[in-house]
Amino acid sequence: MPGGCGADRVSSARNGRPPGAAGPSGPDGTPDPGGTSAGLSREVRLALVAVVIARLGINGGIRVVFPFLPAIARGLGTTLAVMGVLVAARSLVGTMAPLAASLGERTGRRAVMLGGLAATAIGSAVIGLAPSVVVAAVGFVLVGLGKPLFDVPMQGWFGARVPYAKRGRVLGITELTWAGGLLATVPLSGWLISRTSWRIQFLPVIVLVVAGLLAVAVLMRNDRPPSRVRTTLALTRPRVAMLAVVGLFSFAAESLFVVYGAWLEADLGFDVGAIGAFTVLVVAAELTGEGGVAALGDRIGLHRAVRVALVVSTVAYLTLLTVGNSVPLAILAVVIWFVGYEVSIVASVPLVTELGGEGRDRLLGLMVGVLAGGRAVGALVAPQLFALGGIGAMAVVSAVSVAIAAVLMATLVPVPRRWVG
């Protein structure tokens, strides 16, 4: 996303503000660089359209593999544990996310976003055409690289242009594409796999990503800065604590994401078609969490939203211990799990943009890197833990991780001074 056109950066410097920093203030004293506090600027509205299209593809590329990992493993002649390593490798690439902020300072945010979209499209094609696990691994890495290259500059762009009082709504809208990407790809992919091959599941992703690339290129202006501008970020205790919270709840969620399809197959007797259909319930739960933050997060307070969501997530993970072979109980547990997780992650993003101040892009980069690290560890641990103790072992580990995150959030991460919640 644009980090501000050249004129914006020059104007900011002339007025004594760091390039990309907030300009005028809204009624609560928060920056209001995206227009008046009464509404969003045309630039922001067009950017939202482009981002929604692009992120449907970006997120679809990440999510389409989870329910069908067993099918992909069978197609490549390998095991679920090996596929877990590929997912972990994809996540580990995300630890390079801080570099996205540095690239944005040099080339502009839009250019980095376009690069992320290209990486996702190419990576998805490579996985679908892969003759071996080694080639598929290359595709997984490219898809893993594409998400932080897109998300970090995008979130930083909105953070610099939208006042904190409205940031939860705007970034919440962009996060609706996490559920939307799953809905746009997984049910269709499940249907396609059941009638053709596992390889065809990546076609919807490629179509969406190419459409998003065109939307970003057309609807967003080139924002290459006239000269490179560097920002700094101090790793204060609240910022480090927030990063720890993010790492813990991402580890907990990824641990279950990786074995999600295997659990539904082994314990509940689902086939790939049923898994695709079950995804509709997952999407409904995610939309509830994401939409709740977009609609109410700014009103009730993003900090409070994260705290409550972490407690709800802990309950959800523990509920998995009671599921057994019951489909109704599985539905209840999964719905609570996804609602809690989505509120946690969606409310954390605008909160981090405020905690980061003028160095928001760099803190966002660290956040995405920590998210990726937590996911990588979860992907590596999950198959072995699932093989040893089933879904019950996964539930206990995830519940403990999120409970620790809730304590850190309540004790070490302050509520932003400009907003009490």
Short mmCIF file of C-alpha atoms in Angstrom, two decimals:
data_model
loop_
_atom_site.label_atom_id
_atom_site.label_comp_id
_atom_site.label_asym_id
_atom_site.label_seq_id
_atom_site.Cartn_x
_atom_site.Cartn_y
_atom_site.Cartn_z
CA MET A 1 0.00 0.00 0.00
CA PRO A 2 1.14 3.53 -0.53
CA GLY A 3 3.32 4.86 2.18
CA GLY A 4 2.23 8.28 1.05
CA CYS A 5 3.06 9.78 -2.32
CA GLY A 6 6.22 11.83 -2.74
CA ALA A 7 4.38 15.08 -2.14
CA ASP A 8 3.00 13.76 1.13
CA ARG A 9 6.48 12.86 2.35
CA VAL A 10 7.93 16.23 1.36
CA SER A 11 5.04 18.04 3.02
CA SER A 12 5.49 16.01 6.20
CA ALA A 13 9.17 16.85 6.35
CA ARG A 14 8.50 20.54 5.85
CA ASN A 15 6.05 20.54 8.71
CA GLY A 16 8.47 18.85 11.09
CA ARG A 17 6.75 15.45 10.95
CA PRO A 18 8.46 12.23 9.98
CA PRO A 19 7.37 11.05 6.52
CA GLY A 20 4.36 8.78 6.78
CA ALA A 21 3.50 10.11 10.23
CA ALA A 22 0.09 11.37 11.14
CA GLY A 23 -1.00 14.85 10.25
CA PRO A 24 -4.08 16.61 11.69
CA SER A 25 -5.79 15.27 14.78
CA GLY A 26 -9.28 13.97 15.35
CA PRO A 27 -11.54 15.02 18.21
CA ASP A 28 -9.86 12.62 20.64
CA GLY A 29 -6.37 13.83 19.86
CA THR A 30 -5.50 10.86 17.66
CA PRO A 31 -3.91 11.43 14.25
CA ASP A 32 -6.38 12.04 11.43
CA PRO A 33 -4.26 11.91 8.29
CA GLY A 34 -6.76 10.05 6.14
CA GLY A 35 -9.22 12.91 5.92
CA THR A 36 -11.52 14.51 8.43
CA SER A 37 -12.64 12.50 11.39
CA ALA A 38 -16.19 12.65 10.02
CA GLY A 39 -15.32 10.17 7.24
CA LEU A 40 -12.60 8.41 5.32
CA SER A 41 -10.83 10.02 2.40
CA ARG A 42 -11.41 8.84 -1.17
CA GLU A 43 -7.85 7.54 -1.22
CA VAL A 44 -8.53 5.34 1.81
CA ARG A 45 -11.82 4.06 0.39
CA LEU A 46 -10.22 3.09 -2.93
CA ALA A 47 -7.38 1.44 -1.06
CA LEU A 48 -9.87 -0.63 0.93
CA VAL A 49 -11.42 -1.93 -2.30
CA ALA A 50 -8.03 -2.92 -3.69
CA VAL A 51 -6.89 -4.50 -0.44
CA VAL A 52 -10.04 -6.56 0.01
CA ILE A 53 -9.66 -8.08 -3.46
CA ALA A 54 -5.94 -8.71 -3.02
CA ARG A 55 -6.18 -10.19 0.47
CA LEU A 56 -8.89 -12.64 -0.58
CA GLY A 57 -6.22 -14.21 -2.77
CA ILE A 58 -3.31 -13.79 -0.34
CA ASN A 59 -5.22 -15.34 2.54
CA GLY A 60 -6.79 -17.98 0.33
CA GLY A 61 -3.30 -19.08 -0.65
CA ILE A 62 -2.40 -19.54 3.01
CA ARG A 63 -5.60 -21.21 4.13
CA VAL A 64 -6.52 -23.51 1.26
CA VAL A 65 -3.90 -26.09 2.21
CA PHE A 66 -4.89 -26.68 5.84
CA PRO A 67 -8.08 -28.75 5.43
CA PHE A 68 -6.54 -30.73 2.58
CA LEU A 69 -3.05 -31.42 3.91
CA PRO A 70 -3.79 -35.16 4.07
CA ALA A 71 -4.92 -35.11 0.42
CA ILE A 72 -1.83 -33.14 -0.64
CA ALA A 73 0.40 -35.52 1.30
CA ARG A 74 -1.16 -38.52 -0.44
CA GLY A 75 -0.79 -36.84 -3.82
CA LEU A 76 2.90 -36.15 -3.25
CA GLY A 77 3.48 -39.58 -1.76
CA THR A 78 4.53 -38.29 1.64
CA THR A 79 3.25 -38.04 5.22
CA LEU A 80 1.35 -35.46 7.24
CA ALA A 81 4.48 -34.89 9.34
CA VAL A 82 6.45 -33.92 6.23
CA MET A 83 3.66 -31.58 5.15
CA GLY A 84 3.87 -30.04 8.61
CA VAL A 85 7.52 -29.27 7.90
CA LEU A 86 6.53 -27.54 4.65
CA VAL A 87 3.93 -25.46 6.49
CA ALA A 88 6.56 -24.61 9.09
CA ALA A 89 8.98 -23.54 6.35
CA ARG A 90 6.28 -21.32 4.91
CA SER A 91 5.75 -19.75 8.30
CA LEU A 92 9.47 -19.32 8.99
CA VAL A 93 9.79 -17.18 5.89
CA GLY A 94 7.38 -14.81 7.60
CA THR A 95 10.02 -14.09 10.24
CA MET A 96 11.65 -11.95 7.55
CA ALA A 97 8.67 -9.59 7.79
CA PRO A 98 10.72 -6.75 9.38
CA LEU A 99 12.52 -6.47 6.04
CA ALA A 100 9.21 -5.50 4.43
CA ALA A 101 9.23 -2.25 6.42
CA SER A 102 12.77 -1.51 5.25
CA LEU A 103 11.86 -2.26 1.63
CA GLY A 104 8.87 0.04 1.89
CA GLU A 105 11.10 2.91 3.00
CA ARG A 106 13.22 2.38 -0.10
CA THR A 107 10.71 1.50 -2.83
CA GLY A 108 7.35 2.61 -1.46
CA ARG A 109 4.66 0.46 0.13
CA ARG A 110 2.72 -0.25 -3.07
CA ALA A 111 5.73 -1.78 -4.79
CA VAL A 112 6.31 -4.15 -1.87
CA MET A 113 2.64 -5.14 -1.89
CA LEU A 114 2.76 -5.93 -5.61
CA GLY A 115 5.83 -8.07 -5.01
CA GLY A 116 3.97 -9.99 -2.33
CA LEU A 117 1.05 -10.66 -4.66
CA ALA A 118 3.39 -11.88 -7.40
CA ALA A 119 5.15 -14.23 -4.97
CA THR A 120 1.82 -15.72 -3.88
CA ALA A 121 0.62 -16.33 -7.43
CA ILE A 122 3.88 -17.96 -8.51
CA GLY A 123 4.15 -20.01 -5.33
CA SER A 124 0.59 -21.34 -5.65
CA ALA A 125 1.26 -22.39 -9.24
CA VAL A 126 4.48 -24.14 -8.22
CA ILE A 127 2.69 -26.16 -5.51
CA GLY A 128 -0.08 -27.19 -7.87
CA LEU A 129 2.39 -28.33 -10.54
CA ALA A 130 4.97 -29.82 -8.18
CA PRO A 131 6.20 -33.31 -9.14
CA SER A 132 7.84 -33.80 -5.73
CA VAL A 133 7.88 -32.60 -2.15
CA VAL A 134 11.09 -30.63 -2.78
CA VAL A 135 9.49 -28.59 -5.56
CA ALA A 136 6.34 -28.12 -3.50
CA ALA A 137 8.51 -26.75 -0.69
CA VAL A 138 9.68 -23.96 -3.02
CA GLY A 139 6.06 -23.04 -3.66
CA PHE A 140 5.25 -23.06 0.06
CA VAL A 141 8.16 -20.70 0.74
CA LEU A 142 7.04 -18.28 -1.99
CA VAL A 143 3.49 -18.20 -0.63
CA GLY A 144 4.88 -17.65 2.85
CA LEU A 145 6.96 -14.75 1.58
CA GLY A 146 4.02 -13.15 -0.18
CA LYS A 147 1.86 -12.57 2.89
CA PRO A 148 4.23 -10.42 5.00
CA LEU A 149 5.36 -8.53 1.91
CA PHE A 150 1.74 -7.55 1.39
CA ASP A 151 0.41 -7.23 4.94
CA VAL A 152 3.14 -5.18 6.63
CA PRO A 153 3.10 -2.23 4.19
CA MET A 154 -0.68 -2.41 3.90
CA GLN A 155 -1.26 -2.19 7.65
CA GLY A 156 1.36 0.52 8.02
CA TRP A 157 -0.28 2.53 5.27
CA PHE A 158 -3.67 2.51 6.99
CA GLY A 159 -2.03 3.13 10.35
CA ALA A 160 -0.47 6.32 9.00
CA ARG A 161 -3.67 7.61 7.38
CA VAL A 162 -6.54 6.52 9.61
CA PRO A 163 -7.05 7.94 13.14
CA TYR A 164 -6.80 5.46 16.00
CA ALA A 165 -10.46 6.08 16.84
CA LYS A 166 -11.38 4.54 13.46
CA ARG A 167 -8.46 2.21 12.90
CA GLY A 168 -10.20 -0.81 14.41
CA ARG A 169 -13.05 -0.45 11.91
CA VAL A 170 -10.82 0.03 8.88
CA LEU A 171 -8.31 -2.70 9.68
CA GLY A 172 -11.19 -4.91 10.80
CA ILE A 173 -12.64 -4.59 7.31
CA THR A 174 -9.35 -5.69 5.78
CA GLU A 175 -9.25 -8.66 8.17
CA LEU A 176 -12.66 -9.84 6.99
CA THR A 177 -10.70 -11.21 4.05
CA TRP A 178 -9.15 -13.86 6.31
CA ALA A 179 -12.52 -15.57 6.54
CA GLY A 180 -13.41 -14.40 3.05
CA GLY A 181 -10.29 -15.96 1.58
CA LEU A 182 -11.19 -19.28 3.15
CA LEU A 183 -14.78 -19.06 1.90
CA ALA A 184 -13.64 -18.09 -1.60
CA THR A 185 -11.25 -21.03 -1.92
CA VAL A 186 -11.79 -23.99 0.42
CA PRO A 187 -15.38 -25.07 -0.41
CA LEU A 188 -14.69 -24.76 -4.13
CA SER A 189 -11.34 -26.48 -3.78
CA GLY A 190 -12.92 -29.36 -1.85
CA TRP A 191 -15.46 -29.79 -4.63
CA LEU A 192 -12.75 -29.64 -7.31
CA ILE A 193 -10.51 -32.14 -5.49
CA SER A 194 -13.36 -34.62 -5.11
CA ARG A 195 -13.94 -34.50 -8.88
CA THR A 196 -10.45 -34.02 -10.29
CA SER A 197 -7.15 -33.81 -8.41
CA TRP A 198 -5.67 -32.12 -5.35
CA ARG A 199 -3.59 -30.00 -7.72
CA ILE A 200 -6.54 -28.01 -9.02
CA GLN A 201 -7.28 -26.52 -5.58
CA PHE A 202 -4.80 -23.68 -6.20
CA LEU A 203 -6.55 -22.35 -9.31
CA PRO A 204 -9.07 -20.18 -7.36
CA VAL A 205 -6.16 -18.69 -5.40
CA ILE A 206 -4.23 -17.74 -8.52
CA VAL A 207 -7.28 -16.09 -10.10
CA LEU A 208 -7.97 -14.01 -6.98
CA VAL A 209 -4.33 -12.97 -6.55
CA VAL A 210 -4.00 -11.80 -10.15
CA ALA A 211 -7.23 -9.80 -9.79
CA GLY A 212 -5.86 -8.26 -6.59
CA LEU A 213 -2.57 -7.38 -8.24
CA LEU A 214 -4.42 -5.50 -10.97
CA ALA A 215 -6.64 -3.75 -8.41
CA VAL A 216 -3.68 -2.53 -6.35
CA ALA A 217 -1.83 -1.39 -9.47
CA VAL A 218 -4.85 0.53 -10.83
CA LEU A 219 -6.54 1.90 -7.70
CA MET A 220 -3.46 2.90 -5.72
CA ARG A 221 -0.95 5.54 -6.72
CA ASN A 222 2.75 4.89 -6.97
CA ASP A 223 4.22 5.99 -3.64
CA ARG A 224 7.95 5.58 -4.22
CA PRO A 225 9.64 8.12 -1.90
CA PRO A 226 11.96 10.75 -3.45
CA SER A 227 14.63 9.66 -0.97
CA ARG A 228 14.93 6.86 1.54
CA VAL A 229 13.60 7.69 4.98
CA ARG A 230 14.54 5.53 7.97
CA THR A 231 12.56 5.24 11.18
CA THR A 232 13.65 3.80 14.52
CA LEU A 233 11.84 1.68 17.08
CA ALA A 234 12.74 1.14 20.73
CA LEU A 235 11.83 -2.30 22.09
CA THR A 236 10.14 -1.16 25.28
CA ARG A 237 8.61 -3.60 27.76
CA PRO A 238 5.01 -3.03 26.58
CA ARG A 239 6.02 -3.62 22.96
CA VAL A 240 7.95 -6.78 23.79
CA ALA A 241 5.05 -8.02 25.92
CA MET A 242 2.62 -7.40 23.06
CA LEU A 243 4.87 -9.36 20.71
CA ALA A 244 4.96 -12.23 23.23
CA VAL A 245 1.17 -12.23 23.40
CA VAL A 246 0.96 -12.45 19.61
CA GLY A 247 3.53 -15.25 19.46
CA LEU A 248 1.72 -17.33 22.08
CA PHE A 249 -1.75 -17.14 20.59
CA SER A 250 -0.44 -17.72 17.05
CA PHE A 251 1.43 -20.84 18.22
CA ALA A 252 -1.72 -22.13 19.91
CA ALA A 253 -3.90 -21.60 16.85
CA GLU A 254 -1.43 -22.96 14.30
CA SER A 255 -0.95 -26.12 16.32
CA LEU A 256 -4.60 -26.92 15.71
CA PHE A 257 -4.77 -25.56 12.16
CA VAL A 258 -2.14 -28.05 11.00
CA VAL A 259 -4.00 -31.12 12.32
CA TYR A 260 -7.48 -29.71 11.70
CA GLY A 261 -8.11 -31.79 8.58
CA ALA A 262 -6.56 -34.94 10.06
CA TRP A 263 -8.69 -34.58 13.21
CA LEU A 264 -11.90 -34.26 11.19
CA GLU A 265 -10.93 -37.29 9.10
CA ALA A 266 -9.72 -39.54 11.93
CA ASP A 267 -12.10 -38.72 14.80
CA LEU A 268 -15.24 -37.61 12.98
CA GLY A 269 -15.01 -39.59 9.73
CA PHE A 270 -15.10 -36.58 7.38
CA ASP A 271 -13.99 -36.89 3.75
CA VAL A 272 -12.56 -33.97 1.74
CA GLY A 273 -16.01 -32.91 0.56
CA ALA A 274 -17.37 -32.86 4.11
CA ILE A 275 -14.33 -30.90 5.30
CA GLY A 276 -15.00 -28.31 2.61
CA ALA A 277 -18.63 -28.04 3.70
CA PHE A 278 -17.65 -27.83 7.38
CA THR A 279 -15.58 -24.83 6.39
CA VAL A 280 -18.76 -22.79 6.00
CA LEU A 281 -19.24 -22.97 9.78
CA VAL A 282 -15.64 -21.94 10.28
CA VAL A 283 -16.18 -18.93 8.03
CA ALA A 284 -19.29 -17.92 9.96
CA ALA A 285 -17.34 -18.04 13.22
CA GLU A 286 -14.46 -16.05 11.77
CA LEU A 287 -16.75 -13.43 10.27
CA THR A 288 -18.36 -13.06 13.69
CA GLY A 289 -14.99 -12.33 15.26
CA GLU A 290 -13.69 -10.10 12.48
CA GLY A 291 -16.98 -8.29 12.01
CA GLY A 292 -17.29 -7.79 15.74
CA VAL A 293 -13.98 -5.97 15.88
CA ALA A 294 -14.81 -3.90 12.80
CA ALA A 295 -18.20 -2.90 14.22
CA LEU A 296 -17.52 -2.66 17.95
CA GLY A 297 -13.76 -2.73 18.54
CA ASP A 298 -13.28 1.04 18.54
CA ARG A 299 -16.29 1.46 20.81
CA ILE A 300 -15.48 -1.10 23.50
CA GLY A 301 -11.71 -0.71 23.27
CA LEU A 302 -9.23 -2.81 21.33
CA HIS A 303 -7.21 -3.66 24.43
CA ARG A 304 -10.29 -4.98 26.22
CA ALA A 305 -11.30 -6.91 23.10
CA VAL A 306 -7.97 -8.75 23.03
CA ARG A 307 -8.14 -9.57 26.74
CA VAL A 308 -11.63 -11.02 26.50
CA ALA A 309 -10.81 -12.92 23.31
CA LEU A 310 -7.83 -14.61 24.93
CA VAL A 311 -10.01 -15.85 27.79
CA VAL A 312 -12.63 -17.10 25.33
CA SER A 313 -9.92 -18.87 23.33
CA THR A 314 -8.68 -20.65 26.45
CA VAL A 315 -12.19 -21.94 27.11
CA ALA A 316 -12.51 -23.04 23.47
CA TYR A 317 -9.32 -25.08 23.53
CA LEU A 318 -10.36 -26.79 26.75
CA THR A 319 -13.77 -27.56 25.21
CA LEU A 320 -12.00 -29.71 22.62
CA LEU A 321 -11.23 -32.17 25.43
CA THR A 322 -14.93 -33.07 25.61
CA VAL A 323 -15.62 -33.54 21.88
CA GLY A 324 -14.84 -37.23 21.35
CA ASN A 325 -16.73 -38.40 18.24
CA SER A 326 -19.57 -35.90 18.62
CA VAL A 327 -20.05 -33.67 15.59
CA PRO A 328 -22.30 -31.16 17.46
CA LEU A 329 -19.68 -30.73 20.19
CA ALA A 330 -16.98 -30.39 17.55
CA ILE A 331 -18.98 -27.63 15.88
CA LEU A 332 -19.41 -25.80 19.20
CA ALA A 333 -15.72 -26.05 20.07
CA VAL A 334 -14.55 -24.95 16.64
CA VAL A 335 -16.93 -21.98 16.52
CA ILE A 336 -15.76 -20.72 19.94
CA TRP A 337 -12.13 -21.33 18.96
CA PHE A 338 -12.32 -19.37 15.73
CA VAL A 339 -14.30 -16.46 17.19
CA GLY A 340 -11.77 -16.05 20.00
CA TYR A 341 -8.76 -16.31 17.73
CA GLU A 342 -10.11 -13.87 15.16
CA VAL A 343 -10.93 -11.21 17.73
CA SER A 344 -7.44 -11.64 19.21
CA ILE A 345 -5.57 -11.15 15.95
CA VAL A 346 -7.83 -8.53 14.37
CA ALA A 347 -7.90 -6.29 17.46
CA SER A 348 -4.15 -6.69 17.94
CA VAL A 349 -3.24 -5.16 14.58
CA PRO A 350 -4.61 -1.63 15.15
CA LEU A 351 -3.40 -1.79 18.75
CA VAL A 352 0.13 -2.49 17.51
CA THR A 353 -0.06 0.41 15.03
CA GLU A 354 -0.67 2.71 18.00
CA LEU A 355 1.94 1.12 20.27
CA GLY A 356 4.49 1.53 17.47
CA GLY A 357 3.95 5.27 17.07
CA GLU A 358 6.06 6.69 14.23
CA GLY A 359 7.85 3.34 13.98
CA ARG A 360 4.58 1.47 13.38
CA ASP A 361 5.79 -0.21 10.19
CA ARG A 362 8.77 -1.67 12.01
CA LEU A 363 6.69 -2.88 14.96
CA LEU A 364 4.17 -4.35 12.52
CA GLY A 365 7.04 -6.10 10.78
CA LEU A 366 8.17 -7.56 14.09
CA MET A 367 4.60 -8.57 14.90
CA VAL A 368 4.20 -10.41 11.61
CA GLY A 369 7.60 -12.02 12.14
CA VAL A 370 6.60 -13.20 15.62
CA LEU A 371 3.28 -14.46 14.26
CA ALA A 372 5.21 -16.43 11.66
CA GLY A 373 7.62 -17.77 14.26
CA GLY A 374 4.78 -18.93 16.49
CA ARG A 375 3.10 -20.58 13.55
CA ALA A 376 6.31 -22.28 12.48
CA VAL A 377 6.84 -23.79 15.92
CA GLY A 378 3.21 -24.87 16.04
CA ALA A 379 3.43 -26.50 12.61
CA LEU A 380 6.55 -28.44 13.63
CA VAL A 381 5.20 -29.60 16.98
CA ALA A 382 1.60 -30.32 16.03
CA PRO A 383 1.91 -33.53 13.92
CA GLN A 384 4.08 -35.26 16.54
CA LEU A 385 1.91 -34.09 19.44
CA PHE A 386 -1.25 -35.14 17.61
CA ALA A 387 0.23 -38.58 16.91
CA LEU A 388 1.08 -39.01 20.59
CA GLY A 389 -2.00 -37.63 22.31
CA GLY A 390 -4.61 -36.77 19.70
CA ILE A 391 -6.74 -33.65 19.85
CA GLY A 392 -6.71 -33.73 23.67
CA ALA A 393 -2.98 -33.11 23.87
CA MET A 394 -3.30 -30.31 21.34
CA ALA A 395 -6.08 -28.72 23.38
CA VAL A 396 -4.08 -28.65 26.61
CA VAL A 397 -0.95 -27.16 25.03
CA SER A 398 -2.95 -24.49 23.20
CA ALA A 399 -5.01 -23.60 26.27
CA VAL A 400 -1.93 -23.12 28.45
CA SER A 401 -0.25 -20.95 25.80
CA VAL A 402 -3.24 -18.64 25.42
CA ALA A 403 -3.78 -18.41 29.18
CA ILE A 404 -0.21 -17.14 29.57
CA ALA A 405 -0.87 -14.63 26.78
CA ALA A 406 -3.95 -13.38 28.64
CA VAL A 407 -1.92 -12.76 31.79
CA LEU A 408 0.75 -10.85 29.86
CA MET A 409 -1.88 -8.77 28.10
CA ALA A 410 -3.58 -7.81 31.36
CA THR A 411 -0.41 -6.98 33.29
CA LEU A 412 2.27 -5.70 30.89
CA VAL A 413 0.54 -4.22 27.84
CA PRO A 414 -0.93 -0.78 28.62
CA VAL A 415 -4.12 0.65 27.22
CA PRO A 416 -3.20 3.43 24.74
CA ARG A 417 -3.29 6.74 26.59
CA ARG A 418 -5.53 8.34 23.98
CA TRP A 419 -8.22 5.74 24.49
CA VAL A 420 -9.39 4.04 27.65
CA GLY A 421 -10.93 0.57 27.23
#
